[in-house]
Coordinates of C-alpha atoms and ligand atoms in Angstrom, one line a residue:
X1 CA 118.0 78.0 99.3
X2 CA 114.4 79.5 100.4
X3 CA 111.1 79.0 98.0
X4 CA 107.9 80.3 98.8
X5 CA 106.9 77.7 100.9
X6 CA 109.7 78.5 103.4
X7 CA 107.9 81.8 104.1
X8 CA 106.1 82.2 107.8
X9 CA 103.0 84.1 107.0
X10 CA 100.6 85.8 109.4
X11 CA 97.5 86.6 108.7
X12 CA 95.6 89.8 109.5
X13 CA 92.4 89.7 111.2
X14 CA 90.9 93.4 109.1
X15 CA 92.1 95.4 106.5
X16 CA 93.3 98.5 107.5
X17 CA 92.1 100.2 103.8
X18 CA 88.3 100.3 105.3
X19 CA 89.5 103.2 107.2
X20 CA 91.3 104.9 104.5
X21 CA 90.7 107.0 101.0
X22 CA 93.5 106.1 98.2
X23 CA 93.1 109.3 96.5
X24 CA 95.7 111.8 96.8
X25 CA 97.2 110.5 99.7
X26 CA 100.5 112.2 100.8
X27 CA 104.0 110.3 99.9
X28 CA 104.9 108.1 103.1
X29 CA 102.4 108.6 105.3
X30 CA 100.4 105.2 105.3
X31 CA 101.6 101.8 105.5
X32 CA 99.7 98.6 104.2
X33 CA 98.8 95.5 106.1
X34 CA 101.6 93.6 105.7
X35 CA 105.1 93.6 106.4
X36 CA 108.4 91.5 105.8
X37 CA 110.6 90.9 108.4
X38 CA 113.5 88.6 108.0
X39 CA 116.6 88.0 110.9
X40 CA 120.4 87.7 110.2
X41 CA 122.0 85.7 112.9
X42 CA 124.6 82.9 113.8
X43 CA 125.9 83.9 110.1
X44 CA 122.6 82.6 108.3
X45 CA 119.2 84.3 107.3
X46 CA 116.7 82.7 109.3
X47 CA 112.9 82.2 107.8
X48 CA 111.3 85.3 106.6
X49 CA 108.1 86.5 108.7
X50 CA 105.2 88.4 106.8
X51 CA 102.8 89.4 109.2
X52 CA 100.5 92.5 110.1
X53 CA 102.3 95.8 110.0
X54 CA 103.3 96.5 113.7
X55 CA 106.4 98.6 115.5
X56 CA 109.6 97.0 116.6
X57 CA 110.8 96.6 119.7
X58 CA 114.1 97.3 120.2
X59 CA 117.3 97.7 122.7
X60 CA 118.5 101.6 123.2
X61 CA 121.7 99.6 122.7
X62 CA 120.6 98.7 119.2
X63 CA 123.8 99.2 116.7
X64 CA 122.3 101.2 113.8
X65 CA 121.4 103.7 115.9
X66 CA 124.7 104.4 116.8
X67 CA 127.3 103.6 113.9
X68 CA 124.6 103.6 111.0
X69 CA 124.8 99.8 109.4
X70 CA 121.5 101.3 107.8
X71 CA 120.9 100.9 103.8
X72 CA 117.8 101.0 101.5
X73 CA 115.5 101.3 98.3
X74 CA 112.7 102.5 96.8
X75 CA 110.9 100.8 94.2
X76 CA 107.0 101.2 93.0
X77 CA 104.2 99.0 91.9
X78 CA 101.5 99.7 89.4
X79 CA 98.4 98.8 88.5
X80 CA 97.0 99.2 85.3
X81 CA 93.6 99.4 83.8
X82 CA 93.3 95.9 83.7
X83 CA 93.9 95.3 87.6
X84 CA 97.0 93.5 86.7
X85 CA 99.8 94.3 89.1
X86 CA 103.7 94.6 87.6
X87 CA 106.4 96.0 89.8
X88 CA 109.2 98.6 87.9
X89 CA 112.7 96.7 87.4
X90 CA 113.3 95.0 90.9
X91 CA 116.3 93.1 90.1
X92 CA 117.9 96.6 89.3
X93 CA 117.0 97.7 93.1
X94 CA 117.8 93.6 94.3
X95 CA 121.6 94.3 93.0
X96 CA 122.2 97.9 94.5
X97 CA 120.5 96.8 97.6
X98 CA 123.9 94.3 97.7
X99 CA 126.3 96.6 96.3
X100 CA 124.9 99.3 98.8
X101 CA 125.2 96.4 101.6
X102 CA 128.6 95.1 100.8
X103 CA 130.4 99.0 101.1
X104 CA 128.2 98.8 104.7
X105 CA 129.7 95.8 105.7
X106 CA 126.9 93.9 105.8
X107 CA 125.4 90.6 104.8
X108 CA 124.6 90.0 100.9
X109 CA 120.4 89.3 101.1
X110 CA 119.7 86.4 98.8
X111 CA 117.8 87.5 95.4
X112 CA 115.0 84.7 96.8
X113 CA 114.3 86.2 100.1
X114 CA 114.4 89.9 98.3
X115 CA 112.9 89.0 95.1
X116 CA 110.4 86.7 96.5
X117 CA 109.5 88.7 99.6
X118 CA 108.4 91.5 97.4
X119 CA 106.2 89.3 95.3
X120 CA 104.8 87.8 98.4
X121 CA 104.0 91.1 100.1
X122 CA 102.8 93.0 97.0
X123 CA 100.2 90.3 96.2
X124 CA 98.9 90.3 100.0
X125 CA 98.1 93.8 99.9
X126 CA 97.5 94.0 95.9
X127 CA 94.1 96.0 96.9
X128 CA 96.5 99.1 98.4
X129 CA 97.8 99.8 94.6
X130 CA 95.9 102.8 93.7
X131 CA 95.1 102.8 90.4
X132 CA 94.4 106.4 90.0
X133 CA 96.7 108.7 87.3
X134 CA 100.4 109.2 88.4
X135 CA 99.3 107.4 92.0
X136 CA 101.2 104.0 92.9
X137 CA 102.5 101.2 95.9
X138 CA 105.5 102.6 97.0
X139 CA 107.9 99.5 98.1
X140 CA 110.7 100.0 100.9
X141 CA 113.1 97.4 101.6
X142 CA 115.9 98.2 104.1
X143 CA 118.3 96.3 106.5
X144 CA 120.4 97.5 109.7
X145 CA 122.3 95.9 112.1
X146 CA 120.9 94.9 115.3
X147 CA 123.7 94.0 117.6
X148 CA 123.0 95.1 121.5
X149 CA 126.0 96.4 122.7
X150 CA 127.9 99.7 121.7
X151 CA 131.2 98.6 120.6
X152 CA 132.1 100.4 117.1
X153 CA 132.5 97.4 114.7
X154 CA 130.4 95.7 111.8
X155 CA 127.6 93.8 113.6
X156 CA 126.9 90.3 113.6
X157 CA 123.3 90.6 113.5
X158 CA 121.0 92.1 111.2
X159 CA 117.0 92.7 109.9
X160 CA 115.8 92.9 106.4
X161 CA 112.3 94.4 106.1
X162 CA 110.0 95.4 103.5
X163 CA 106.8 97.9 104.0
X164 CA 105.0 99.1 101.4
X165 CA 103.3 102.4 101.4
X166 CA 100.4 104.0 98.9
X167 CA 100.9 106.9 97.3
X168 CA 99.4 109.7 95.4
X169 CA 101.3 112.2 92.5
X170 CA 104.6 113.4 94.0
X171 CA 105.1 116.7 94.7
X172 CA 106.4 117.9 91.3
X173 CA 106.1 121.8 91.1
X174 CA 109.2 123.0 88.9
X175 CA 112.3 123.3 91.6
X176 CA 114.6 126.4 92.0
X177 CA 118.1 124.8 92.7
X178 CA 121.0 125.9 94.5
X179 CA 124.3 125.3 92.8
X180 CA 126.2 124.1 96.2
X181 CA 129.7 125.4 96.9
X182 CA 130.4 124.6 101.0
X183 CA 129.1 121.1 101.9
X184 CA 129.6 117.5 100.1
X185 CA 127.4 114.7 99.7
X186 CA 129.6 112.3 98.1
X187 CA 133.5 112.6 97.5
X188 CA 135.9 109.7 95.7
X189 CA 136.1 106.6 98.2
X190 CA 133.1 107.4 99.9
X191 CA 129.5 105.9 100.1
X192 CA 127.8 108.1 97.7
X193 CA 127.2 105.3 95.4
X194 CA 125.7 103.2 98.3
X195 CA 121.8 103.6 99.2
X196 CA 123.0 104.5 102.8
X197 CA 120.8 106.3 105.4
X198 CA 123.5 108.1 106.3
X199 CA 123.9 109.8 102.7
X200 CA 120.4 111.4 103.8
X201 CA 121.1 112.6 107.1
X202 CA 124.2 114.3 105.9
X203 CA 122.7 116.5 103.3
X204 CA 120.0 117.9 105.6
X205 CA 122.1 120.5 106.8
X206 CA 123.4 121.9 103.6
X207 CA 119.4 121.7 102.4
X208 CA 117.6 123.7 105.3
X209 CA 120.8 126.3 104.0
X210 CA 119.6 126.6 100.9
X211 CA 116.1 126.6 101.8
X212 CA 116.3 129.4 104.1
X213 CA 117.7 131.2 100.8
X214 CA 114.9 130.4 99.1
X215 CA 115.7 127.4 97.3
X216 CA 113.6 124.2 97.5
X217 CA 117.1 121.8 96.8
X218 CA 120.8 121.9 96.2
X219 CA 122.5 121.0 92.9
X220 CA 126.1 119.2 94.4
X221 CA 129.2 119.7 93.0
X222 CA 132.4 117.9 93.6
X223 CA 134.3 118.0 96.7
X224 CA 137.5 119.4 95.0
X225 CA 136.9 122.0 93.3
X226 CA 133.0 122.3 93.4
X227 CA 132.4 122.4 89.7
X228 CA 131.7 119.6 88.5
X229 CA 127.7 118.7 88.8
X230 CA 127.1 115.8 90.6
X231 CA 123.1 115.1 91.7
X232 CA 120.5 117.4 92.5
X233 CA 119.5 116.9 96.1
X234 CA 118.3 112.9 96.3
X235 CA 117.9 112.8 92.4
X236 CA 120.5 112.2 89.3
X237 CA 120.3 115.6 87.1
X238 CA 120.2 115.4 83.1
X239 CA 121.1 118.5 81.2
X240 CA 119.5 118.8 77.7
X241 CA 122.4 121.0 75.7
X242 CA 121.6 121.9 72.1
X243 CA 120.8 118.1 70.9
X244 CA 122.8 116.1 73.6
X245 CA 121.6 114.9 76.9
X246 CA 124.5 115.2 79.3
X247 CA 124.7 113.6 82.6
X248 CA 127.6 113.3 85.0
X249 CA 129.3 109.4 84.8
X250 CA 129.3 107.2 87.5
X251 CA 133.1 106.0 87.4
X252 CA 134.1 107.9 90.8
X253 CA 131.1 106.2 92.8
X254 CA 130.1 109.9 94.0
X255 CA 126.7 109.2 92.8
X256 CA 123.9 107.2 93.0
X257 CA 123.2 104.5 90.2
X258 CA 119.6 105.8 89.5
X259 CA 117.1 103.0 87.6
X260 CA 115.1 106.1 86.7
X261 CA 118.7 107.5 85.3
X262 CA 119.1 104.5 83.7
X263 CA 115.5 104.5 81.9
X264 CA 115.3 107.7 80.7
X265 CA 118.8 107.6 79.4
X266 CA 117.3 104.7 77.3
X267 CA 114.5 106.7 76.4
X268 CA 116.3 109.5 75.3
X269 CA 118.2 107.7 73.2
X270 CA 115.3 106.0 71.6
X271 CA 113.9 109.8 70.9
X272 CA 116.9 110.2 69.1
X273 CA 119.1 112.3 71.4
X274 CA 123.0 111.7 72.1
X275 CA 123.6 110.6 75.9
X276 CA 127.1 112.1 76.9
X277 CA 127.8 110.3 80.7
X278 CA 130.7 112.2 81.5
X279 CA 132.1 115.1 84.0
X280 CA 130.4 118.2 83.4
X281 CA 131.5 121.1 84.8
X282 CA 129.2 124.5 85.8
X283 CA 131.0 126.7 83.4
X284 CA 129.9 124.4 80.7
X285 CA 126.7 124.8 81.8
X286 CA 126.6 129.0 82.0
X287 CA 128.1 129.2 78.8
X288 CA 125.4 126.9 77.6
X289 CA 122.7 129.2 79.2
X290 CA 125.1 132.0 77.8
X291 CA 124.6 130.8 74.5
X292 CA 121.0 129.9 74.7
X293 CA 121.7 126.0 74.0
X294 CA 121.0 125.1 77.2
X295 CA 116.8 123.8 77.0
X296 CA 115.8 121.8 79.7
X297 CA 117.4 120.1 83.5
X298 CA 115.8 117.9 85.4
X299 CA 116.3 115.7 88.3
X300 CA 115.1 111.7 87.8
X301 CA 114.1 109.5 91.0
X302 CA 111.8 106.4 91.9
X303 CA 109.6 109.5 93.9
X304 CA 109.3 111.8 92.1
X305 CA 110.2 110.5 88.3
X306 CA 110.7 113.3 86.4
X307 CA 111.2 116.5 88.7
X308 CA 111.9 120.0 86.1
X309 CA 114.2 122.8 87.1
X310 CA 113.2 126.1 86.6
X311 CA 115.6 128.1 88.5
X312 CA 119.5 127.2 88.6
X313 CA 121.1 129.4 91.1
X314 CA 125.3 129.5 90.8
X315 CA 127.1 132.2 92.8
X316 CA 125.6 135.5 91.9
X317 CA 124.4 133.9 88.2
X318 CA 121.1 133.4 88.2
X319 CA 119.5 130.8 85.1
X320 CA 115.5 130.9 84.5
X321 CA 113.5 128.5 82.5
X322 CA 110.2 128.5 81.1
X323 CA 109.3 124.9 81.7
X324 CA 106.1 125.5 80.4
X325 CA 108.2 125.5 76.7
X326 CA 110.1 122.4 77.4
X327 CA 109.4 119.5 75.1
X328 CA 112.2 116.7 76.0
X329 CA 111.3 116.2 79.9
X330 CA 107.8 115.9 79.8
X331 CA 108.0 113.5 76.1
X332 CA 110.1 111.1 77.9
X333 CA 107.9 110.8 80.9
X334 CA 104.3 110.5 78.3
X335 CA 106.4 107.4 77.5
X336 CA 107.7 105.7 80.8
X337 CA 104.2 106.5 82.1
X338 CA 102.6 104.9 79.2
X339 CA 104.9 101.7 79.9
X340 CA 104.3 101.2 83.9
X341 CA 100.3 102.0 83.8
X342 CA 100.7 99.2 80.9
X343 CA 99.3 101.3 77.6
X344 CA 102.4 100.6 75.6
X345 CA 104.0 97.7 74.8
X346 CA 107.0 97.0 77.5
X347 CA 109.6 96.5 75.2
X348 CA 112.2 96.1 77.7
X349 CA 111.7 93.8 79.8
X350 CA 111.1 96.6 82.8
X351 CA 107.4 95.6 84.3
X352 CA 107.7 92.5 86.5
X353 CA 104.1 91.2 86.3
X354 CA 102.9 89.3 89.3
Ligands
PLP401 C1 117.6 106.8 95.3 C2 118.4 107.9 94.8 C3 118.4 108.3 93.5 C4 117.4 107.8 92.4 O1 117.5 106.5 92.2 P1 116.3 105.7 91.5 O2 116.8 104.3 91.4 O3 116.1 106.3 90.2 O4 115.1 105.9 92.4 C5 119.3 109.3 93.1 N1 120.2 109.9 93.9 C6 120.2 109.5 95.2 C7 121.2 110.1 96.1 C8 119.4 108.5 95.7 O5 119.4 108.1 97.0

């Protein structure tokens, strides 16, 4: 349906990376040069726009800002020593993205505009990959409706966009986690599965709680009993137990289908460990800790990779870890680092080289 050649491109007149150092830039904070931009209307995309990185104008009318038709994903790009440029698993991100849009009620984006967009916009602003250690090209697609009127129903109009931000090492200083027993992020027949703004802005309350108890994120539980683990804050949790990784299934579509779950689980089992997707329930856990089986947890995201646990806080039970110890978490992410900065072979299929 669209090739390359149906792509409007704009041209910048300057680069906006003469004004700005890529080392150890914060996460977020600057955008590159380009941008994609891409309209739903009259029940058709129309011809996708990449053109110098500018705000939007927009109605106070504008639907998303009201009922939240707003979905997303995060996906990097590296480069590696070579100056070759490879993105991490796209298609993986290009099939939530629909999933995530479809339980949204909105349009399905074709994998040409979203696969091809990506590669079009990466290569135009190829010289904003750092190629420092652990730095990389953030990449955020996203759609929301754009209807101007404020009648609550699906929209008939809609924007796909990509931008593209550089970024240094995430902050990864070892977490202390609240076990959360009041609020929800996701419950049975809700959107948890979906990337969906709205996931994010509902857990901000329950996270500035914990925070003012000292905590830096909340470990969620389910909405029934609040015992079974569910993710911990915007990240899937592993638990390493004796010789098993345990991690909680997806079957309920309470949480998130990580592609970083989804690696290291691969990983893991490569290193020789059992994965065990499946409910597993706090208790489980203390007596783990009890027992002194329980060796590592850590939370796995596109940000941050690999983040380690090294307090897990459950009513008045308190579980310390010296992550220093830890050999699992920081073997597995030697080896998906060595695979995106393109020092071992990619076995998998996971770098998309452009
Ligand atoms: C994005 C996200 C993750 C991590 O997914 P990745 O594909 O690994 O980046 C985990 N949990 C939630 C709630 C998320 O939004």
């Amino acid at each position: 349906m669209f090739s390359v050649a149906d792509f409007n491109i704009t041209k910048i007149e300057r680069s906006k990376l003469n004004d700005i150092n890529l080392e150890n830039i914060p996460f977020g904070k600057y955008m590159t040069d380009y941008m994609l931009e891409v309209d739903f209307e009259d029940g058709e995309w129309k011809t996708p726009e990449i053109k110098p990185y500018q705000p939007l104008l927009i109605q106070p009318s504008l639907a998303a800002i009201h009922y939240g038709q707003a979905i997303f994903e995060g996906i990097k790009a590296y480069k590696n020593a070579a100056g070759e440029v490879a993105i991490f698993r796209p298609q993986d991100n290009f099939i939530r993205f629909n999933l995530s849009a479809e339980r949204m009620q909105m349009p399905q984006v074709p994998e040409e505009i979203f696969m091809e967009g990506l590669k079009q916009l990466v290569k135009l602003d190829a010289n904003w990959i750092p190629t420092q250690k652990d730095h990389s090209l953030y990449i955020r697609p996203f759609m929301f409706s754009t209807d101007e009127t404020i009648g609550v129903k699906p929209s008939d109009n809609y924007k796909f966009m990509i931008i593209l931000s550089p970024t240094g090492p995430y902050y990864t200083t070892p977490m202390r986690i609240y076990v959360e027993e009041k609020y929800v992020r996701a419950v049975p027949g809700g959107i948890g599965y979906a990337k969906a703004a709205g996931n994010y802005g509902g857990a901000m309350y329950a996270t500035a709680q914990a925070k003012l108890k000292g905590y830096d994120q909340v470990l969620w539980t389910d909405a029934f009993e609040h015992k079974y683990v569910q993710e911990c804050g915007t990240m899937n949790v592993i638990f390493i137990i004796g010789d098993k990784a345990i991690t909680p299934n997806l079957d309920e579509g309470t949480i998130l289908k990580g592609v970083t779950r989804d690696t290291v689980i691969t990983i893991l089992k490569e290193i020789g460990l059992t994965v065990e997707e499946r409910p597993l329930n706090i208790d489980e856990v203390i007596e783990a800790h009890k027992a002194g089986t329980l060796k590592e947890v850590f939370g796995t995201g596109t940000a941050a990779t690999i983040s380690l646990i090294k307090e897990l806080r459950y009513k008045d039970y308190d579980m310390f870890f010296e992550v220093d110890k830890w050999e699992i978490a920081p073997k597995v992410k030697t080896i998906f680092n060595d695979i995106r900065y393109g020092k071992t072979a990619d076995t998998h299929g996971w770098m998309m080289k452009l």
